[in-house]
Coordinates of C-alpha atoms in Angstrom, one line a residue:
M1 CA 16.8 9.9 -21.8
A2 CA 18.6 9.1 -18.6
D3 CA 16.8 12.1 -16.9
T4 CA 13.4 10.6 -18.0
Q5 CA 14.3 7.2 -16.6
A6 CA 15.4 8.8 -13.3
V7 CA 12.1 10.7 -13.0
D8 CA 10.1 7.6 -13.8
A9 CA 12.0 5.6 -11.2
K10 CA 11.5 8.3 -8.6
A11 CA 7.7 8.4 -9.4
E12 CA 7.6 4.6 -9.2
R13 CA 9.2 4.6 -5.8
R14 CA 6.9 7.3 -4.5
A15 CA 3.8 5.4 -5.8
A16 CA 5.1 2.2 -4.1
K17 CA 5.7 4.1 -0.8
L18 CA 2.2 5.5 -0.9
A19 CA 0.7 2.1 -1.8
K20 CA 2.4 0.6 1.2
Q21 CA 0.9 3.3 3.5
I22 CA -2.5 2.8 1.9
S23 CA -2.3 -1.0 2.4
A24 CA -1.2 -0.5 6.1
F25 CA -4.2 1.8 6.6
S26 CA -6.5 -0.7 4.9
K27 CA -5.2 -3.6 7.1
A28 CA -5.5 -1.6 10.3
H29 CA -9.2 -0.6 9.5
G30 CA -10.6 -3.8 8.1
G31 CA -10.3 -2.6 4.5
A32 CA -10.5 0.8 2.9
E33 CA -11.8 2.8 0.0
A34 CA -10.4 6.0 -1.5
Q35 CA -11.1 9.1 -3.6
V36 CA -8.3 11.0 -5.4
A37 CA -8.7 14.7 -5.7
Y38 CA -6.5 17.1 -7.7
L39 CA -4.9 19.8 -5.6
G40 CA -3.3 21.9 -8.3
E41 CA 0.5 22.4 -8.1
R42 CA 0.6 20.6 -4.8
G43 CA -0.4 17.3 -6.4
A44 CA -3.3 15.1 -5.4
R45 CA -5.0 14.1 -2.1
I46 CA -5.8 10.5 -1.5
A47 CA -8.8 10.5 0.9
L48 CA -9.1 7.1 2.7
V49 CA -12.1 5.7 4.5
G50 CA -11.7 2.4 6.5
E51 CA -14.4 -0.1 6.8
D52 CA -14.6 0.8 10.5
G53 CA -15.4 4.5 9.6
N54 CA -11.9 5.9 10.5
W55 CA -10.5 8.1 7.8
G56 CA -7.2 9.8 6.8
S57 CA -5.5 11.3 3.8
L58 CA -2.2 11.2 2.0
V59 CA -0.8 13.7 -0.5
A60 CA 0.9 12.6 -3.7
P61 CA 3.2 14.9 -5.7
T62 CA 1.1 14.3 -8.8
Y63 CA -2.3 13.0 -9.8
P64 CA -0.9 10.1 -11.8
I65 CA 1.3 9.0 -8.9
A66 CA -1.8 9.0 -6.6
E67 CA -3.8 7.0 -9.1
Q68 CA -0.9 4.5 -9.5
A69 CA -0.6 4.2 -5.7
V70 CA -4.3 3.3 -5.1
Q71 CA -4.2 0.9 -8.0
K72 CA -1.1 -0.8 -6.5
A73 CA -2.8 -1.0 -3.1
G74 CA -5.8 -2.7 -4.7
I75 CA -8.6 -0.8 -3.0
T76 CA -11.8 0.6 -4.4
V77 CA -11.5 4.1 -5.8
H78 CA -14.5 6.5 -6.0
E79 CA -14.9 9.3 -8.5
E80 CA -16.4 11.6 -6.0
F81 CA -16.6 11.9 -2.2
D82 CA -20.3 11.8 -1.8
G83 CA -23.3 9.6 -1.1
E84 CA -22.7 6.2 0.4
F85 CA -19.0 6.7 0.4
A86 CA -19.2 9.9 2.5
A87 CA -21.7 8.3 4.8
K88 CA -19.1 5.7 5.9
V89 CA -17.0 8.3 7.6
K90 CA -17.4 8.4 11.4
T91 CA -16.5 11.6 13.2
G92 CA -16.0 12.1 16.8
P93 CA -15.7 15.0 19.3
Y94 CA -12.2 16.0 18.0
E95 CA -13.4 16.5 14.5
W96 CA -16.5 18.5 15.6
T97 CA -14.5 20.8 17.8
R98 CA -11.7 21.3 15.2
M99 CA -13.9 21.7 12.1
A100 CA -17.0 23.3 13.4
G101 CA -16.2 24.2 17.0
I102 CA -16.7 28.0 16.6
Q103 CA -19.9 27.6 14.7
V104 CA -21.6 25.1 17.1
G105 CA -20.3 26.6 20.3
G106 CA -17.3 24.4 20.8
P107 CA -13.9 25.6 21.9
S108 CA -12.1 28.0 19.6
N109 CA -9.5 26.7 17.2
G110 CA -7.0 29.5 17.9

């Protein structure tokens, strides 16, 4: 039983740390919304989009920890990253050259 409590306490601390990071992102960008995606054994990705269009992501060790973190942070969570939510993301030259540079004639990524 002590091992279970230690695991629960560790998960709680990790969720609290992620919630703090999410809250800081939200504060810096005028609010934020999120989407949690399962990554398999790696855990879950928390994709964040600020009200100003800036975006970022965090990785939680498990999906339940990611869900707990966004709940603690008190932000809106979307089931999928599509539609109106995806349209809020603003990209700039950096993203275009890194993600699609080769295809659209930008500098190579290598």
